[in-house]
XYZ file of C-alpha atoms in Angstrom:
440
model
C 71.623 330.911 198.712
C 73.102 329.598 195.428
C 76.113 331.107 194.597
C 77.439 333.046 191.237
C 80.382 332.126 188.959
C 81.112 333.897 186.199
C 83.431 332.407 183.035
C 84.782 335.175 180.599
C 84.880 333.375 177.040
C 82.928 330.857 175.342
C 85.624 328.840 173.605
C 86.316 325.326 174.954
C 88.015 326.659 177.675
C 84.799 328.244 178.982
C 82.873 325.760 177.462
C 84.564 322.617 179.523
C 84.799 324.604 182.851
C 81.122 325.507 182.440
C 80.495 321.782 182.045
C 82.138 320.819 184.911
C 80.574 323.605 187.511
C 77.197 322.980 185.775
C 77.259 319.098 187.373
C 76.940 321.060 190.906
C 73.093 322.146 192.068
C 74.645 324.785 194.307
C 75.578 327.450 191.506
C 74.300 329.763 189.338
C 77.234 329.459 185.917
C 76.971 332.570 183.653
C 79.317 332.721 180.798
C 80.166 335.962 178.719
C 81.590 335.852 174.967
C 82.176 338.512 172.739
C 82.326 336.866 169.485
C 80.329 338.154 166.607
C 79.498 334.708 165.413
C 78.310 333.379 168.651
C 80.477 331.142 171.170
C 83.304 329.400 170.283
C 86.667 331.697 170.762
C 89.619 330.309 168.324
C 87.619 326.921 167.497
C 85.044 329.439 165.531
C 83.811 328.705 162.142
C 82.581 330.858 159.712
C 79.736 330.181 157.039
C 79.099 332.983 154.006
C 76.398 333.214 151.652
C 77.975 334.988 148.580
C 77.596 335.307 144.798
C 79.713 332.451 142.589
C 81.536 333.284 139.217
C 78.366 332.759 137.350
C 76.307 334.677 139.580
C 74.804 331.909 141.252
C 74.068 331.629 145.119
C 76.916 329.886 147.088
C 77.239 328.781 150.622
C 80.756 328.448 151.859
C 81.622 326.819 154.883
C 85.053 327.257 157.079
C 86.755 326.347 159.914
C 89.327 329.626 159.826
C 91.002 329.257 163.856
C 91.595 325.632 165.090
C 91.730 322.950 162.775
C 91.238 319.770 164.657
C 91.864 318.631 167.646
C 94.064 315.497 169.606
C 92.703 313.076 172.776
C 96.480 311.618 173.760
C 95.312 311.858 177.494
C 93.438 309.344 179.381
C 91.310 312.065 181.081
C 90.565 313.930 177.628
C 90.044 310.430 175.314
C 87.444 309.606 178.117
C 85.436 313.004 177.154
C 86.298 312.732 173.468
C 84.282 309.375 173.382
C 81.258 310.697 175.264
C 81.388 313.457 172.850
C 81.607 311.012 170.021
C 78.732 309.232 171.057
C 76.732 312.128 171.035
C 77.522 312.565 167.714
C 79.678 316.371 168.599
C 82.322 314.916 167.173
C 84.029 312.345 164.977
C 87.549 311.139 163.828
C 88.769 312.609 160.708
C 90.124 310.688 158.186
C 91.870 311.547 154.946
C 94.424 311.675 152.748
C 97.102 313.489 154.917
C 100.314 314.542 153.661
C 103.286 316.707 154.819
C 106.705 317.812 153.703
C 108.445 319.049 156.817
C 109.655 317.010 159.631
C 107.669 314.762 161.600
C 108.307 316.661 164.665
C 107.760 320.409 163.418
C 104.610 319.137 161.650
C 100.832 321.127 162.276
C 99.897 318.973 165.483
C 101.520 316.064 164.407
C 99.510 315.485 161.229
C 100.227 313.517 159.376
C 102.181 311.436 161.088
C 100.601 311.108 164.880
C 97.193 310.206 164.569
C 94.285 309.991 165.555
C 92.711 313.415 164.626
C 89.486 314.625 165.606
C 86.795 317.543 164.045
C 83.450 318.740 165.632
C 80.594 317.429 163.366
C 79.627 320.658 161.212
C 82.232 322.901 161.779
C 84.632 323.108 164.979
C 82.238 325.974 166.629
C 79.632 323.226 167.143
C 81.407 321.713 169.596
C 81.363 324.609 171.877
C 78.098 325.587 170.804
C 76.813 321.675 172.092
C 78.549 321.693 175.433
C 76.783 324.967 176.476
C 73.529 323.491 174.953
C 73.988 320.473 177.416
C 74.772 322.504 180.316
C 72.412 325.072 179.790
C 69.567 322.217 180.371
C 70.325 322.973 183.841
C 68.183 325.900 184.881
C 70.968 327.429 186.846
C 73.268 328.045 183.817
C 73.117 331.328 181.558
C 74.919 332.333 178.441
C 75.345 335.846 177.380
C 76.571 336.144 174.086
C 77.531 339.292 172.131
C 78.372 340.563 175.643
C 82.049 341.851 176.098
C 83.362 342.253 179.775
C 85.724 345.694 180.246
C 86.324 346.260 183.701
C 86.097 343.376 187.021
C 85.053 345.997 190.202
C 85.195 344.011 193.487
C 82.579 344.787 196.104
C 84.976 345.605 199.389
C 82.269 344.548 201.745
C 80.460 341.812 199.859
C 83.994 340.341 198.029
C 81.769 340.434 195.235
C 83.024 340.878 191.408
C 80.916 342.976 189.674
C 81.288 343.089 185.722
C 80.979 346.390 183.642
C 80.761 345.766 179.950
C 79.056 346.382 176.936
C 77.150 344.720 174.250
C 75.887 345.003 170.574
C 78.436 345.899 168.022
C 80.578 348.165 170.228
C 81.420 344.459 172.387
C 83.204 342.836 169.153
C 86.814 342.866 168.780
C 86.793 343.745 165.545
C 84.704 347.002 165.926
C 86.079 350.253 164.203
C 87.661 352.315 167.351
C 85.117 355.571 167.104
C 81.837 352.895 167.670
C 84.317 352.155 170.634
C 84.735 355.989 172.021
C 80.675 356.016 171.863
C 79.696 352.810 173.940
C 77.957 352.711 177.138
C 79.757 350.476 179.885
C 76.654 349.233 182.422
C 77.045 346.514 184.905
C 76.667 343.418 182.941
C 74.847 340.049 184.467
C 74.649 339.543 187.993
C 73.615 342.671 189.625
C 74.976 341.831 193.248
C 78.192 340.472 191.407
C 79.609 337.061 191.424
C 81.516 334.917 194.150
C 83.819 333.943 191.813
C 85.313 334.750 188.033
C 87.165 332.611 185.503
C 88.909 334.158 183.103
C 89.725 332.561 179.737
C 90.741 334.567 177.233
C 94.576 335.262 177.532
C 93.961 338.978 176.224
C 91.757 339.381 179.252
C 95.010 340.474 180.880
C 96.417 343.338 178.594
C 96.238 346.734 178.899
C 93.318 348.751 178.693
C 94.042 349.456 174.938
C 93.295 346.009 174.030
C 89.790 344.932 173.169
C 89.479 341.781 174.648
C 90.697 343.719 178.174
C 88.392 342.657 180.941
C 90.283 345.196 183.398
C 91.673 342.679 185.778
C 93.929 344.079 189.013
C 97.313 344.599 188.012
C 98.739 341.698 190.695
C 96.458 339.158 189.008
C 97.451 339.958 185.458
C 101.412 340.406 185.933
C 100.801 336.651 187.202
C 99.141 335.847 184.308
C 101.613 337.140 182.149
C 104.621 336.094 183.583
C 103.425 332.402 183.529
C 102.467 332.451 179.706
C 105.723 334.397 178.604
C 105.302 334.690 174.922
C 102.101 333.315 172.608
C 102.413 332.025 169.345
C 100.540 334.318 166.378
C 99.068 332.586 163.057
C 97.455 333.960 160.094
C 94.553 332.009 158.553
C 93.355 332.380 154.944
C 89.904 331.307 153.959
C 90.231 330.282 150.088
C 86.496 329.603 147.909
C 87.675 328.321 144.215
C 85.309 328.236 141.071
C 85.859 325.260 140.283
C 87.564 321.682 141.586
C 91.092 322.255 141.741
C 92.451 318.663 141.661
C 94.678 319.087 144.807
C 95.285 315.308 145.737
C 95.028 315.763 149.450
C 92.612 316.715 152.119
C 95.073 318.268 154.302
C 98.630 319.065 154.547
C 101.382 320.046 156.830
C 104.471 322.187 154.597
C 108.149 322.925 155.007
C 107.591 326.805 154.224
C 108.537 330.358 155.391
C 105.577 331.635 155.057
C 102.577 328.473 154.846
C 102.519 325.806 157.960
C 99.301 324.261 156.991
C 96.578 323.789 154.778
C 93.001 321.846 154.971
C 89.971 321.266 152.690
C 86.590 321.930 154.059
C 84.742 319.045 152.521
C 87.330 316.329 154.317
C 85.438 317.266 157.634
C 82.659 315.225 159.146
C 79.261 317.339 158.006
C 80.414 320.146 156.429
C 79.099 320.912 153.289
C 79.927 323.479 150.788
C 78.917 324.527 147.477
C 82.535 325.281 146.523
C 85.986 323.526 147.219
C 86.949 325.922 150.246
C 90.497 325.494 151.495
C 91.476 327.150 155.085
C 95.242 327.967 154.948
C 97.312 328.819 158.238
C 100.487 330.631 158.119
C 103.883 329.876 159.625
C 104.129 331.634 163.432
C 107.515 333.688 161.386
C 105.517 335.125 158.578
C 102.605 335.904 161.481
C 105.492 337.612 163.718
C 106.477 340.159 160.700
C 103.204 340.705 159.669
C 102.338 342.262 163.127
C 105.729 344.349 163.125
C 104.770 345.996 159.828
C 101.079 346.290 161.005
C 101.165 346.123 164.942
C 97.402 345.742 167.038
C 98.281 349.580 168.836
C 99.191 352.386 168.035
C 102.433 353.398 168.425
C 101.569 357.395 169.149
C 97.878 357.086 170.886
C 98.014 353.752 172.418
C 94.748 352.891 170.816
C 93.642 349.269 169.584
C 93.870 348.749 166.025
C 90.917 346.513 164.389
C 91.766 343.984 161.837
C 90.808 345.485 159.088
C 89.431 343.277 156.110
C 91.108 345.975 153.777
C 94.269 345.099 154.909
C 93.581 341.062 155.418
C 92.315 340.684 152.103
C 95.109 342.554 150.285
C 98.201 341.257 152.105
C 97.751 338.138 153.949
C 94.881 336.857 152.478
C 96.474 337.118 149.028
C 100.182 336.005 150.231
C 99.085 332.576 151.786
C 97.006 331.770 148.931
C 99.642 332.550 146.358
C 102.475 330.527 148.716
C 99.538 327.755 148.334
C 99.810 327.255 144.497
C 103.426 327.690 144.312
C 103.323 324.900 147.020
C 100.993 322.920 145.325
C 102.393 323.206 141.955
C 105.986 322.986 142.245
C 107.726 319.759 140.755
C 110.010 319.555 143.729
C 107.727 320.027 146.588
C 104.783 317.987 148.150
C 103.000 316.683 144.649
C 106.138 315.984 143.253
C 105.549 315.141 139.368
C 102.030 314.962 140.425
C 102.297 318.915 140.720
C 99.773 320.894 139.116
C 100.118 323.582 136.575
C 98.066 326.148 138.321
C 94.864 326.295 140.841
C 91.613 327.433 139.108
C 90.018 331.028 139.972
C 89.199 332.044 143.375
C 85.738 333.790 143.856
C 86.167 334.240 147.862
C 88.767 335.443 150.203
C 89.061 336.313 153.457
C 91.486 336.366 156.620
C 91.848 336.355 160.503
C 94.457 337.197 162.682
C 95.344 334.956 165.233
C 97.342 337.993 167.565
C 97.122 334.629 170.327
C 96.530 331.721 168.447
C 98.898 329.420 170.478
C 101.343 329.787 173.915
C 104.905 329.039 173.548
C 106.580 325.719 174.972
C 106.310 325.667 178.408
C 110.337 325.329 178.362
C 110.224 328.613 176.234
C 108.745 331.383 178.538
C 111.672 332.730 179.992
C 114.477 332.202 176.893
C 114.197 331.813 173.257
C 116.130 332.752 170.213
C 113.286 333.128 168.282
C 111.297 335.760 170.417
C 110.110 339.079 169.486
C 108.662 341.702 171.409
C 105.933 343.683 169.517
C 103.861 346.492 170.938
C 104.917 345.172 174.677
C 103.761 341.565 173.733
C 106.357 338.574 173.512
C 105.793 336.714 170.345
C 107.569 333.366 169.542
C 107.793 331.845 166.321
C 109.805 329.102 166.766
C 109.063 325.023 165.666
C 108.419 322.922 168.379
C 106.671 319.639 168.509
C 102.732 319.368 169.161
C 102.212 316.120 169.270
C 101.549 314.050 171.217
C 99.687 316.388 173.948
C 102.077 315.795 177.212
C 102.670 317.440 180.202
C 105.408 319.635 179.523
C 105.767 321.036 183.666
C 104.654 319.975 187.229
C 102.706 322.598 187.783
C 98.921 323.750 187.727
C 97.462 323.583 184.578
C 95.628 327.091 185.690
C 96.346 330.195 187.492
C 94.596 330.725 190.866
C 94.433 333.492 193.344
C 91.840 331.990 195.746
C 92.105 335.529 198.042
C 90.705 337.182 194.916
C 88.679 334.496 193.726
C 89.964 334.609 190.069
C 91.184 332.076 188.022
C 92.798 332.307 184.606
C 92.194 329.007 182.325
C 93.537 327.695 179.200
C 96.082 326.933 176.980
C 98.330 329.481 177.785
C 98.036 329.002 181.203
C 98.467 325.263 181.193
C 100.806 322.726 181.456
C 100.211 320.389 178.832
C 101.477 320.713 174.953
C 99.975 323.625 173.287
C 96.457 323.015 171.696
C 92.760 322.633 172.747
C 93.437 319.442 174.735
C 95.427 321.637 177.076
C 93.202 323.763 176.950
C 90.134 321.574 177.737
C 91.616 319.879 180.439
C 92.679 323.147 182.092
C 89.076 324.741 181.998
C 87.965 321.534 183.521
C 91.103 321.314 186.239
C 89.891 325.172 186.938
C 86.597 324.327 187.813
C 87.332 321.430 190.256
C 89.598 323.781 191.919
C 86.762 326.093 192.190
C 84.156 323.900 193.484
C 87.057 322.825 196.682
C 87.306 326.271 197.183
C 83.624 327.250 197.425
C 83.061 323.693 199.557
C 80.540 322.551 197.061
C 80.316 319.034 195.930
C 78.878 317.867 193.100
């Protein structure tokens, strides 16, 4: 008899581990993801279909969590060109500027290349990798499908998974659709052998909506080892017209902007507008979540981002930091400044509560740590480039008696960013397949 894995998350984590346990005959893979827009966790893309200042029909294209990605690894530049061959994804090349130093710049662009984009918007990637591996008949992807509680079978030392789906599984669900949905044992009825865990969230509380109810032993481990995480704030910016902005992409010296791309630079995606993603500085994040924290301080209940408040505070702050940035005299553009950015007919915003784990030196000590709503928060500048490993250590969390396993980027050793947290999901999954005694 085959037996069961299950992978919590469809980001690359999930997506790479999948790919490596999918190479073995002697499993059944099913992976479980939450998102509203389909697989891809923070390398998610978002398209809208909206009304321009003339009235006219619009498509608007976005990458609004990662950016792009680095290969500095043998093991991941291997993968990168297989991917590249099959046309997932290509090198991105523009005109790359920054005004901060070299080492506190977004990923080390522009000064550390090469840089790399999935072809039609980062989710793709994700999206591709599953489509490969599902090819193999004993893969399954449930999507839309949010796990809440992990019940292990005391005779059988089988996990059984209790979740939800439809709207009441997104994460950005108002909380009385929450107090109204059905849990159900989701997947495998008879449970699974084996569970991966890969969202980082998957280990809070109960009050948090990405919660997958993990024991308590497993998920003080997985919070001691990632100590704080790193919050960002994207903005995703539509403009009537061209605005003349010289660059493609740029890394800033700013309180309150770190980085800022253009949509049309990237390898496939087209737009009927000149869409600009802009991601905050981890500081402005950090204070944004201390005037608005995820729970509430009196009923411990999750609190939804709530495009309200993302298109009247952040949203609007990062894209007014943008033009001063852009047209000041003294900054990036020099006298090449502009006088002002043309009308915006689109706005939104994301919260990134986890967008990134602190240094690896970081987790027990740092002067620019926070603790919000029982989370650590860092917001310090550290470099990101190129991807190293930062710790002899595992680049995942295992407790083989319980047969779970927490991948990715805040769990591994490597520099913060999806190569870390590629390599780990992969790393996971060998582990795994020792364990089980399977072979490829």
């Amino acid at each position: 008899m085959k037996q069961k894995v299950a992978i919590i998350g469809g980001g690359i984590t999930g997506s790479a581990a999948c790919r490596r346990l999918s190479k073995c005959p002697d499993l059944h893979i099913h992976i479980f993801d939450q998102g509203r827009r389909g697989v891809g966790g923070r390398t998610s893309s978002r398209k809208y279909d909206v009304r321009d200042g003339n009235d006219e029909a619009a498509t608007l294209r976005f990458d609004h969590g990662c950016q792009f990605f680095r290969a500095d690894t043998d093991r991941f530049k291997k993968i990168v060109n297989e991917w590249i061959e099959k046309d997932y994804v290509s090198e991105w090349n523009g005109d790359f500027r920054s005004s901060i130093k070299q080492e506190h710049e977004f990923f080390g662009l522009p000064s550390t290349p090469p840089f790399y984009v999935s072809n039609d918007g980062m989710q793709t990637l994700s999206k591709n990798i599953l489509s490969d591996a599902s090819e193999n008949t004993n893969v399954r992807i449930h999507a839309g499908v949010r796990v809440a509680q992990l019940n292990r079978d005391t005779v059988t030392k089988k996990w059984k998974l209790i979740g939800t789906s439809g709207e009441a599984a997104y994460h950005d669900t108002d909380e009385k659709l929450q107090e109204d949905d059905q849990r159900n044992v989701i997947g495998e009825e008879s449970g699974y052998d084996a569970v991966i865990l890969t969202d980082i969230s998957s280990s809070f509380g109960g009050w948090h909506r990405a919660s997958a109810g993990v024991p308590d032993s497993f998920s003080t481990a997985v919070r001691n080892r990632v100590g704080a995480r790193v919050p960002l704030l994207t903005a995703m910016i539509a403009f009537d017209t061209a605005t003349d902005i010289p660059f493609d992409a740029a890394s800033f010296d700013h309180p309150v902007v770190w980085f800022a791309a253009k949509t049309s630079s990237k390898s496939q995606m087209k737009t009927d507008k000149e869409c600009w993603t802009i991601v905050s500085t981890a500081a402005y994040a950090c204070d944004k979540i201390e005037e608005t924290p995820m729970q509430d301080p009196k009923t411990g209940e999750f609190i939804p981002q709530s495009p309200d408040y993302l298109t009247t505070v952040p949203g609007p702050d990062l894209l007014r930091t943008f033009e001063e940035i852009v047209c000041d005299k003294a900054g990036i553009l020099g006298n090449d400044a502009l006088t002002n950015l043309p009308k915006h007919v689109f706005m939104d915003a994301q919260r990134w509560g986890s967008a990134l784990p602190c240094h690896r030196h970081l987790r027990h000590e740092s002067s620019t740590r926070k603790v919000l709503s029982g989370v650590p928060y860092d917001s310090g500048l550290h470099p990101l480039a190129p991807t190293r490993i930062e710790e002899d250590s595992k680049s995942f969390l295992a407790d083989d008696d319980l047969a779970l396993y927490q991948a990715g980027d805040m769990m591994s050793n490597y520099t913060p960013g999806m190569e870390g947290a590629a390599l780990s999901g992969i790393d996971a999954a060998e582990h795994l397949l020792a364990q089980l005694g399977l072979n490829d």
